[in-house]
Amino acid sequence: VSLNDEHLDEMLPVEAREAALLRKPGDMVSIGTNLGVHIVKVDDVMENLVYTSNPAKALKGQGMGLHPLRELLDQDPDAQLTYAMETMGCQMNTADTERMAGQLEAMGLVNTDKIDAANVVVFNTCSIRDKAEHKLYSALGPSARRKRKGENVAVVVAGCVAQQEGEELIKKHPEVDLVMGPQYANRIGDLLEEVINGNQVVATEANRITEDVSKPRRGSSTCAWVNIIYGCNERCTYCVVPTTRGVEQSRSKESIVGEMRMLAQQGYKEVTLLGQNIDAWGRDMEPKGRFSDLLRQVSEAVPEILRIRFVTAHPRYMSLAVVDAVAESPSCVESFHVPFQSGDNDILQAMGRGHTVEQYMKIIDRIRDLLPDAGITADCIVGFPGETEEQFQHSLDLMERVKFDMLNTASYSPRPNTPAALWENQVPEDVKWERLQRMNELGKKHALERSERYLGRVVEVLVEERNAKRPSQVKGRIPQGRSVFFDADIDKTRGKIVKVLVEKVQPFYLIGKMVEAPEQEGEPKNWLAP
């Protein structure tokens, strides 16, 4: 509906439509008018694109045209345009890349892995660490040179660096045609039309994320990402995400279930629910929703999806009810990614994390009580401003208490527009490096210990792909998240659950042999057979 739908006035007056348009997808509200009370459920809201668009300027080079793609299409209206994408960063970026690829293919573009020959080149960027930004500027070079030589190529920079830099990115690199933040991933087609018409476009304004009208181009035929919430309302003092991905926007339960049902129909067996702060799902809705309830609902609504994972949990919001939901829902696997970032309460307070070590350990204890064989992974930062040796030791102590299946580590990296970057008590780089080595060594030791519990046991493996390094082997994962390699025919086992006897273990993967044909109907909750 819109304000201009006058034919609805006798059923849903303009004041009710105006009030509804202020709501978010997923909201259900009562609105009073002279006709009575209207119960309105908002499925989706389509907003006008907000962007700046300026005519492209001539570049220094060998006769570079101002409308490269338009000139190509004018020469041959049936020309088959191609696109290539390079993805940097987290799972959210991977999911965004799939959505953008779906949009481009809906426009008729064809994917190619030859980035040096594609007509449209998209860099989906990450700004979580300084190194990630440098990776973008290095990757831009070949495409920029192509443009200066006069080749028909449009260069797109998407993601968090694009959101962070905005128009400055085009000033630094005038070869770039389109700069777009993550919130515009499913509107790349509309924005690219401006580029085809000879404009340089910057789209970084805050915008509601609408449901995709095209289907993502999935990177796997077995496992899929499903976004359930975008953005983050937290203000951790080291993190750039809230300024690059915007405020939290939950997707409706109906949209999530609908996407999962579509995936099930296409033969997918595993879904990972995605969110920067996944436990916040539903708190921006009216009425509010709870992530633990969503887990139960999607597990019941789409039983054909055999495994449901989720990332990333935040200890400040992760309720014990989430652990209960995983334990009680047959398709929710016993795998938890719960970053702790530091094992010291004073550092956690300085980070603005909003939780303590004690609160974190309550979550871990609940997981161990209900699901003693669950896989638990986490993230941790070393060398946060002001961190002392004693405080760093507290992080090592927490690791000893939990013994993570895998720990993602990073030394603190000052990021633009974050408070901690301006503090004077920065830890020297050599100290950060030394602490990182110690933490990684301990993390690897724990990972091996966690892997050793599988030695000699039969595990349930969902086969995903061929082992690129050894074509005779396939690769899959157990519910707890460990990768498993074993000899098998990928064409007969892809997307199937098979039983594998673990014969050798490494810190981060297992090696074994298949001992039973693929399961044909679902899989048991008792993942490990003695």
Coordinates of C-alpha atoms in Angstrom, one line a residue:
V1 CA 0.0 0.0 0.0
S2 CA 1.0 3.6 -0.4
L3 CA -0.4 7.0 0.6
N4 CA -1.7 7.4 -3.0
D5 CA -3.9 4.3 -2.9
E6 CA -7.2 6.2 -2.6
H7 CA -9.2 3.1 -3.5
L8 CA -8.3 1.8 0.0
D9 CA -9.7 4.8 1.8
E10 CA -13.0 3.1 2.8
M11 CA -11.1 0.1 4.1
L12 CA -7.8 1.5 5.3
P13 CA -7.9 5.3 5.6
V14 CA -4.9 7.4 4.6
E15 CA -4.0 8.1 8.3
A16 CA -3.8 4.3 8.9
R17 CA -1.6 3.8 5.8
E18 CA 0.6 6.7 6.9
A19 CA 1.1 5.1 10.4
A20 CA 1.7 1.7 8.9
L21 CA 4.5 3.1 6.6
L22 CA 6.4 4.2 9.7
R23 CA 6.6 0.7 10.9
K24 CA 9.2 -1.9 10.2
P25 CA 8.8 -5.3 8.4
G26 CA 7.5 -7.9 10.9
D27 CA 5.6 -5.3 13.0
M28 CA 2.0 -6.0 13.9
V29 CA 0.1 -3.1 15.3
S30 CA -3.4 -1.8 16.0
I31 CA -4.2 1.6 14.4
G32 CA -7.4 3.5 15.3
T33 CA -9.3 5.6 12.7
N34 CA -12.8 7.0 12.3
L35 CA -13.7 3.5 10.8
G36 CA -12.6 1.7 14.0
V37 CA -9.4 -0.2 14.9
H38 CA -7.3 -1.8 12.2
I39 CA -4.9 -4.6 12.9
V40 CA -2.0 -4.2 10.5
K41 CA 0.8 -6.7 9.8
V42 CA 3.8 -5.2 7.9
D43 CA 5.4 -7.7 5.6
D44 CA 7.9 -5.4 3.9
V45 CA 8.6 -1.7 3.3
M46 CA 10.1 -0.5 0.0
E47 CA 11.9 2.8 0.4
N48 CA 13.1 5.1 -2.3
L49 CA 16.8 4.8 -2.9
V50 CA 18.9 7.6 -1.4
Y51 CA 22.2 8.2 -3.1
T52 CA 24.3 10.9 -4.8
S53 CA 24.9 10.6 -8.5
N54 CA 27.3 12.8 -10.5
P55 CA 28.4 12.5 -14.2
A56 CA 31.6 10.5 -14.5
K57 CA 34.7 12.5 -15.3
A58 CA 37.2 11.6 -17.9
L59 CA 40.2 9.7 -16.6
K60 CA 43.8 10.1 -17.6
G61 CA 44.6 7.3 -20.0
Q62 CA 44.1 6.0 -23.5
G63 CA 40.8 7.6 -24.5
M64 CA 38.7 6.3 -21.6
G65 CA 35.0 6.8 -22.4
L66 CA 32.5 8.2 -19.9
H67 CA 29.9 5.5 -20.4
P68 CA 31.8 2.2 -20.8
L69 CA 28.9 -0.2 -20.3
R70 CA 26.5 2.0 -22.2
E71 CA 28.8 2.2 -25.2
L72 CA 29.3 -1.5 -25.1
L73 CA 25.5 -2.1 -25.2
D74 CA 25.0 0.5 -27.9
Q75 CA 27.5 -1.3 -30.1
D76 CA 25.7 -4.7 -29.5
P77 CA 22.4 -4.6 -27.6
D78 CA 22.7 -8.4 -27.2
A79 CA 26.1 -8.2 -25.7
Q80 CA 26.6 -10.7 -22.8
L81 CA 27.9 -8.7 -19.9
T82 CA 29.9 -10.6 -17.2
Y83 CA 30.6 -9.9 -13.6
A84 CA 33.2 -11.0 -11.1
M85 CA 33.2 -10.6 -7.3
E86 CA 35.9 -10.6 -4.6
T87 CA 34.7 -11.1 -1.1
M88 CA 36.6 -10.0 2.0
G89 CA 35.7 -10.5 5.6
C90 CA 33.0 -12.3 7.6
Q91 CA 30.0 -14.6 6.9
M92 CA 27.8 -11.5 6.6
N93 CA 29.8 -10.3 3.7
T94 CA 29.6 -13.8 2.1
A95 CA 25.8 -13.7 2.4
D96 CA 25.7 -10.2 1.0
T97 CA 27.9 -11.3 -2.0
E98 CA 25.4 -14.1 -2.7
R99 CA 22.5 -11.5 -2.7
M100 CA 24.4 -9.1 -5.0
A101 CA 25.2 -11.9 -7.4
G102 CA 21.5 -12.9 -7.5
Q103 CA 20.7 -9.3 -8.4
L104 CA 23.3 -9.1 -11.1
E105 CA 22.1 -12.4 -12.7
A106 CA 18.5 -11.1 -12.6
M107 CA 19.8 -8.3 -14.8
G108 CA 21.2 -10.8 -17.2
L109 CA 24.9 -10.7 -16.3
V110 CA 26.8 -13.9 -16.2
N111 CA 29.3 -14.8 -13.6
T112 CA 33.0 -15.3 -14.4
D113 CA 36.0 -16.1 -12.3
K114 CA 38.2 -14.0 -14.6
I115 CA 38.2 -10.7 -12.7
D116 CA 40.7 -9.2 -15.2
A117 CA 38.1 -9.7 -18.0
A118 CA 34.7 -9.1 -16.4
N119 CA 32.6 -6.1 -17.4
V120 CA 31.5 -5.5 -13.8
V121 CA 33.9 -6.0 -11.0
V122 CA 32.6 -6.0 -7.4
F123 CA 34.8 -5.8 -4.3
N124 CA 32.7 -6.6 -1.2
T125 CA 34.9 -5.2 1.6
C126 CA 35.6 -5.5 5.3
S127 CA 36.9 -2.9 7.6
I128 CA 37.1 -4.8 10.9
R129 CA 40.9 -4.4 10.8
D130 CA 43.3 -2.1 9.1
K131 CA 44.8 -4.9 7.1
A132 CA 41.4 -5.6 5.4
E133 CA 41.3 -2.0 4.0
H134 CA 44.8 -2.3 2.6
K135 CA 43.7 -5.5 0.9
L136 CA 41.0 -3.5 -1.0
Y137 CA 43.4 -0.8 -2.2
S138 CA 45.8 -3.5 -3.4
A139 CA 43.0 -5.4 -5.2
L140 CA 41.7 -2.2 -6.9
G141 CA 44.9 -1.7 -8.9
P142 CA 44.4 -4.0 -11.8
S143 CA 40.8 -3.0 -12.4
A144 CA 41.8 0.7 -12.2
R145 CA 44.5 0.1 -14.8
R146 CA 41.9 -1.6 -17.1
K147 CA 39.7 1.5 -16.9
R148 CA 42.5 3.9 -17.7
K149 CA 43.4 1.8 -20.8
G150 CA 39.8 2.3 -22.0
E151 CA 38.4 -1.2 -21.3
N152 CA 34.6 -1.6 -20.8
V153 CA 34.5 -2.2 -17.1
A154 CA 32.5 -0.8 -14.2
V155 CA 34.2 -1.0 -10.8
V156 CA 32.0 -1.4 -7.7
V157 CA 33.1 -1.1 -4.1
A158 CA 30.6 -2.5 -1.6
G159 CA 30.5 -3.4 2.1
C160 CA 32.0 -1.9 5.2
V161 CA 34.9 0.1 3.7
A162 CA 32.5 1.6 1.2
Q163 CA 30.2 2.7 4.0
Q164 CA 33.1 4.0 6.0
E165 CA 34.8 6.0 3.2
G166 CA 31.8 7.1 1.1
E167 CA 32.6 9.8 -1.4
E168 CA 36.3 10.0 -0.2
L169 CA 36.8 6.6 -1.9
I170 CA 35.9 8.1 -5.3
K171 CA 38.2 11.0 -4.6
K172 CA 41.1 8.7 -3.9
H173 CA 40.2 6.3 -6.7
P174 CA 38.3 8.0 -9.4
E175 CA 38.2 4.8 -11.4
V176 CA 35.5 3.5 -9.0
D177 CA 32.0 3.8 -10.4
L178 CA 29.8 2.8 -7.5
V179 CA 30.3 3.0 -3.7
M180 CA 27.6 1.3 -1.8
G181 CA 27.1 0.3 1.9
P182 CA 26.0 -3.2 3.0
Q183 CA 22.4 -2.0 3.4
Y184 CA 22.1 -1.6 -0.4
A185 CA 23.3 -5.2 -1.2
N186 CA 19.9 -6.1 -2.6
R187 CA 19.6 -2.8 -4.6
I188 CA 22.8 -3.1 -6.6
G189 CA 20.8 -3.6 -9.8
D190 CA 19.0 -0.2 -9.4
L191 CA 22.3 1.5 -8.6
L192 CA 24.2 -0.1 -11.5
E193 CA 21.7 1.4 -13.9
E194 CA 22.9 4.8 -12.9
V195 CA 26.5 3.7 -13.6
I196 CA 25.4 2.4 -17.0
N197 CA 24.0 5.8 -17.7
G198 CA 27.4 7.4 -17.1
N199 CA 27.3 8.4 -13.5
Q200 CA 29.5 7.8 -10.4
V201 CA 27.2 6.8 -7.6
V202 CA 27.6 6.8 -3.8
A203 CA 24.9 5.1 -1.7
T204 CA 25.8 5.1 2.0
E205 CA 22.8 6.8 3.6
A206 CA 20.9 4.9 6.3
N207 CA 18.1 2.8 4.6
R208 CA 15.7 0.1 5.6
I209 CA 16.7 -3.2 4.1
T210 CA 13.9 -4.7 2.0
E211 CA 13.3 -8.3 1.2
D212 CA 15.1 -9.5 -1.9
V213 CA 13.0 -9.8 -5.1
S214 CA 15.7 -12.0 -6.7
K215 CA 17.2 -15.2 -5.4
P216 CA 20.8 -15.1 -4.1
R217 CA 23.4 -17.0 -6.1
R218 CA 24.4 -19.5 -3.4
G219 CA 28.0 -20.6 -3.1
S220 CA 27.1 -24.1 -2.0
S221 CA 24.4 -26.5 -3.0
T222 CA 24.2 -28.1 0.5
C223 CA 24.7 -25.3 3.1
A224 CA 23.2 -21.8 2.9
W225 CA 23.3 -18.5 4.8
V226 CA 20.0 -16.9 5.9
N227 CA 20.2 -13.4 7.4
I228 CA 17.7 -12.9 10.3
I229 CA 18.9 -9.5 11.5
Y230 CA 21.1 -6.8 10.0
G231 CA 23.1 -4.1 11.8
C232 CA 24.1 -3.7 15.4
N233 CA 23.0 -1.3 18.2
E234 CA 26.0 -2.0 20.4
R235 CA 28.8 0.5 20.9
C236 CA 31.9 -1.5 21.7
T237 CA 34.7 1.0 21.9
Y238 CA 36.9 -0.9 19.4
C239 CA 34.3 -1.9 16.8
V240 CA 33.5 -0.2 13.5
V241 CA 30.5 -2.4 12.7
P242 CA 27.7 -0.1 14.1
T243 CA 28.9 2.8 11.9
T244 CA 29.3 0.6 8.8
R245 CA 26.3 -1.7 9.0
G246 CA 23.8 0.6 10.7
V247 CA 21.2 -0.1 13.4
E248 CA 19.5 -3.4 14.0
Q249 CA 16.8 -4.5 11.6
S250 CA 15.2 -7.8 12.2
R251 CA 13.6 -9.8 9.4
S252 CA 10.1 -11.2 10.1
K253 CA 9.6 -14.8 11.1
E254 CA 7.5 -15.3 8.0
S255 CA 10.3 -14.1 5.7
I256 CA 12.9 -16.3 7.4
V257 CA 10.7 -19.4 7.3
G258 CA 9.8 -18.7 3.7
E259 CA 13.4 -18.5 2.6
M260 CA 14.3 -21.7 4.5
R261 CA 11.4 -23.5 2.9
M262 CA 12.6 -22.4 -0.5
L263 CA 16.1 -23.7 0.3
A264 CA 14.6 -27.0 1.5
Q265 CA 12.7 -27.3 -1.8
Q266 CA 16.0 -26.8 -3.6
G267 CA 17.7 -29.6 -1.7
Y268 CA 19.7 -27.7 0.9
K269 CA 20.3 -29.6 4.1
E270 CA 21.9 -27.0 6.4
V271 CA 21.2 -23.4 7.1
T272 CA 23.3 -21.0 9.2
L273 CA 21.2 -18.1 10.6
L274 CA 23.2 -14.9 10.5
G275 CA 23.4 -11.7 12.5
Q276 CA 26.1 -9.4 13.9
N277 CA 24.2 -9.8 17.2
I278 CA 21.9 -12.6 16.5
D279 CA 20.4 -12.7 20.1
A280 CA 19.0 -9.3 19.5
W281 CA 16.6 -10.6 16.9
G282 CA 13.1 -9.4 17.5
R283 CA 13.8 -6.7 20.0
D284 CA 13.2 -4.0 17.4
M285 CA 9.8 -5.5 16.4
E286 CA 6.3 -4.8 17.7
P287 CA 5.4 -7.0 19.4
K288 CA 8.9 -8.0 20.4
G289 CA 10.3 -11.4 19.4
R290 CA 12.8 -13.8 21.1
F291 CA 15.6 -15.6 19.3
S292 CA 15.0 -18.7 21.4
D293 CA 11.4 -18.9 20.2
L294 CA 12.5 -18.3 16.6
L295 CA 14.9 -21.3 16.8
R296 CA 12.1 -23.6 17.9
Q297 CA 9.7 -22.2 15.2
V298 CA 12.1 -22.6 12.3
S299 CA 13.1 -26.1 13.4
E300 CA 9.5 -27.2 13.6
A301 CA 8.4 -25.3 10.4
V302 CA 11.1 -26.6 8.1
P303 CA 12.0 -30.2 9.2
E304 CA 13.6 -30.8 5.8
I305 CA 16.5 -28.6 6.9
L306 CA 18.5 -31.2 8.9
R307 CA 20.9 -28.8 10.5
I308 CA 20.5 -25.3 11.8
R309 CA 23.4 -23.3 13.0
F310 CA 23.6 -19.6 14.1
V311 CA 26.3 -16.9 14.5
T312 CA 27.2 -14.6 16.2
A313 CA 25.9 -14.7 19.8
H314 CA 26.6 -11.8 22.2
P315 CA 27.1 -12.8 25.9
R316 CA 25.2 -9.6 27.0
Y317 CA 22.0 -10.8 25.3
M318 CA 22.3 -14.5 24.9
S319 CA 19.7 -16.0 27.2
L320 CA 20.0 -19.5 28.7
A321 CA 16.7 -20.1 26.9
V322 CA 18.7 -20.2 23.6
V323 CA 20.8 -23.1 25.0
D324 CA 17.5 -24.8 26.0
A325 CA 16.1 -24.3 22.5
V326 CA 19.1 -25.9 20.9
A327 CA 18.9 -28.9 23.2
E328 CA 15.1 -29.4 22.6
S329 CA 15.0 -28.7 18.8
P330 CA 16.1 -31.8 16.7
S331 CA 17.6 -29.8 13.8
C332 CA 19.5 -27.2 15.9
V333 CA 23.0 -28.5 16.1
E334 CA 25.0 -28.4 19.3
S335 CA 27.5 -25.8 18.1
F336 CA 27.9 -22.3 19.7
H337 CA 30.0 -19.3 18.7
V338 CA 30.1 -17.0 21.7
P339 CA 32.9 -14.4 21.6
F340 CA 34.3 -13.3 25.0
Q341 CA 36.9 -10.8 23.6
S342 CA 38.7 -10.6 27.0
G343 CA 38.9 -12.6 30.2
D344 CA 39.3 -9.5 32.4
N345 CA 36.3 -7.6 33.7
D346 CA 38.0 -4.2 33.7
I347 CA 39.0 -4.7 30.0
L348 CA 35.5 -5.8 29.2
Q349 CA 34.1 -2.7 30.8
A350 CA 36.6 -0.5 28.8
M351 CA 35.5 -2.3 25.6
G352 CA 31.9 -1.5 26.4
R353 CA 30.9 -5.2 26.1
G354 CA 28.1 -5.0 28.7
H355 CA 28.9 -8.3 30.3
T356 CA 31.3 -9.8 32.8
V357 CA 33.4 -13.0 32.8
E358 CA 31.0 -14.5 35.4
Q359 CA 28.0 -13.9 33.1
Y360 CA 29.9 -15.4 30.2
M361 CA 30.7 -18.5 32.2
K362 CA 27.0 -19.0 33.2
I363 CA 26.3 -19.4 29.5
I364 CA 29.2 -21.9 29.1
D365 CA 28.2 -23.9 32.1
R366 CA 24.6 -24.1 30.8
I367 CA 25.9 -25.4 27.5
R368 CA 28.1 -28.0 29.2
D369 CA 25.3 -29.1 31.5
L370 CA 22.7 -29.7 28.8
L371 CA 25.0 -30.5 25.8
P372 CA 28.3 -31.9 27.2
D373 CA 29.7 -32.7 23.8
A374 CA 28.8 -29.4 22.2
G375 CA 31.3 -27.5 20.1
I376 CA 32.1 -24.0 21.5
T377 CA 34.1 -21.5 19.6
A378 CA 34.8 -17.8 20.3
D379 CA 36.7 -14.6 19.4
C380 CA 39.3 -12.8 21.5
I381 CA 41.3 -9.6 21.2
V382 CA 44.8 -9.2 22.7
G383 CA 46.5 -5.9 23.3
F384 CA 43.4 -3.8 23.9
P385 CA 44.5 -0.3 25.1
G386 CA 45.6 -0.4 28.7
E387 CA 45.8 -4.3 28.9
T388 CA 48.4 -5.3 31.4
E389 CA 50.2 -8.7 31.5
E390 CA 48.0 -9.7 34.4
Q391 CA 44.8 -8.9 32.5
F392 CA 46.0 -10.8 29.5
Q393 CA 46.7 -13.8 31.8
H394 CA 43.0 -13.6 32.8
S395 CA 42.1 -14.3 29.1
L396 CA 44.4 -17.3 29.2
D397 CA 42.8 -18.5 32.4
L398 CA 39.4 -18.3 30.8
M399 CA 40.6 -20.4 27.9
E400 CA 41.9 -23.0 30.3
R401 CA 38.4 -23.1 32.0
V402 CA 36.5 -23.5 28.7
K403 CA 38.9 -25.2 26.3
F404 CA 37.4 -23.9 23.1
D405 CA 37.1 -26.1 20.0
M406 CA 38.4 -23.2 18.1
L407 CA 39.4 -19.6 19.0
N408 CA 39.6 -16.8 16.5
T409 CA 42.2 -14.3 17.7
A410 CA 43.4 -10.9 16.7
S411 CA 45.6 -8.2 18.1
Y412 CA 43.9 -4.9 18.7
S413 CA 43.7 -2.7 15.6
P414 CA 42.6 1.0 16.0
R415 CA 39.7 1.6 13.7
P416 CA 38.3 5.0 12.4
N417 CA 35.4 6.5 14.3
T418 CA 35.9 4.3 17.4
P419 CA 36.7 5.7 20.9
A420 CA 39.5 3.3 21.7
A421 CA 41.5 4.4 18.7
L422 CA 42.0 7.8 20.3
W423 CA 43.2 6.6 23.7
E424 CA 46.8 7.3 24.7
N425 CA 47.3 4.0 26.5
Q426 CA 47.9 1.9 23.4
V427 CA 49.8 -1.3 23.8
P428 CA 53.1 -1.5 21.9
E429 CA 53.0 -3.6 18.7
D430 CA 55.7 -6.0 19.8
V431 CA 53.8 -6.7 23.1
K432 CA 50.6 -7.4 21.2
W433 CA 52.4 -9.7 18.8
E434 CA 54.0 -11.7 21.6
R435 CA 50.7 -12.1 23.5
L436 CA 49.0 -13.2 20.3
Q437 CA 51.6 -16.0 19.7
R438 CA 51.0 -17.2 23.3
M439 CA 47.3 -17.2 22.9
N440 CA 47.4 -18.9 19.6
E441 CA 49.7 -21.6 20.9
L442 CA 47.3 -22.3 23.8
G443 CA 44.3 -22.2 21.6
K444 CA 45.8 -24.8 19.2
K445 CA 46.6 -27.0 22.2
H446 CA 43.0 -26.9 23.4
A447 CA 41.7 -27.5 19.8
L448 CA 43.8 -30.7 19.6
E449 CA 42.5 -31.8 22.9
R450 CA 38.9 -31.2 21.7
S451 CA 39.6 -33.1 18.5
E452 CA 41.1 -36.1 20.3
R453 CA 37.7 -36.9 21.9
Y454 CA 36.5 -38.1 18.5
L455 CA 39.4 -40.5 17.8
G456 CA 38.1 -44.0 17.3
R457 CA 34.5 -42.9 17.3
V458 CA 31.9 -42.9 14.5
V459 CA 30.6 -39.4 13.7
E460 CA 27.7 -38.1 11.5
V461 CA 29.1 -36.0 8.6
L462 CA 27.1 -33.9 6.2
V463 CA 29.2 -33.9 3.0
E464 CA 29.6 -30.5 1.5
E465 CA 32.3 -30.5 -1.2
R466 CA 35.3 -32.2 -2.7
N467 CA 38.7 -31.7 -0.9
A468 CA 40.4 -29.4 -3.4
K469 CA 43.9 -30.6 -2.2
R470 CA 43.0 -34.3 -2.6
P471 CA 40.3 -34.9 -5.2
S472 CA 39.7 -38.5 -4.0
Q473 CA 38.5 -37.1 -0.7
V474 CA 35.4 -35.2 0.3
K475 CA 34.9 -32.7 3.0
G476 CA 32.0 -32.3 5.4
R477 CA 31.2 -31.3 9.0
I478 CA 29.9 -32.9 12.1
P479 CA 27.2 -31.1 14.1
Q480 CA 29.8 -29.6 16.5
G481 CA 31.4 -27.9 13.5
R482 CA 34.6 -29.9 13.0
S483 CA 35.6 -30.5 9.4
V484 CA 36.1 -34.1 8.4
F485 CA 38.0 -35.5 5.3
F486 CA 37.6 -39.0 4.0
D487 CA 37.7 -40.9 0.7
A488 CA 34.3 -41.0 -1.1
D489 CA 32.6 -40.2 -4.4
I490 CA 31.5 -36.6 -4.1
D491 CA 28.7 -37.1 -6.7
K492 CA 27.2 -39.8 -4.6
T493 CA 27.7 -38.2 -1.2
R494 CA 27.3 -34.5 -1.6
G495 CA 24.4 -33.3 0.6
K496 CA 24.1 -36.6 2.3
I497 CA 24.8 -37.6 5.9
V498 CA 27.3 -40.4 6.3
K499 CA 28.9 -42.2 9.2
V500 CA 32.7 -41.9 9.4
L501 CA 35.1 -43.6 11.7
V502 CA 37.7 -41.1 12.9
E503 CA 41.2 -42.5 12.5
K504 CA 43.4 -39.4 12.8
V505 CA 42.9 -36.0 14.3
Q506 CA 44.4 -32.6 13.9
P507 CA 43.7 -29.4 15.9
F508 CA 41.1 -28.1 13.4
Y509 CA 40.0 -31.1 11.4
L510 CA 39.5 -34.9 11.5
I511 CA 40.4 -37.7 9.0
G512 CA 38.6 -41.0 8.7
K513 CA 36.9 -43.6 6.6
M514 CA 33.2 -44.0 5.7
V515 CA 31.7 -47.0 7.4
E516 CA 28.0 -46.7 6.5
A517 CA 26.0 -45.5 3.5
P518 CA 24.3 -42.0 3.6
E519 CA 21.2 -41.6 5.8
Q520 CA 18.1 -41.3 3.8
E521 CA 15.7 -39.8 6.2
G522 CA 17.0 -37.2 8.8
E523 CA 19.6 -37.9 11.4
P524 CA 19.6 -38.9 15.0
K525 CA 20.2 -36.4 17.8
N526 CA 22.8 -38.7 19.4
W527 CA 25.5 -37.5 17.0
L528 CA 28.3 -39.7 18.4
A529 CA 28.2 -43.5 18.5
P530 CA 30.6 -45.3 20.9

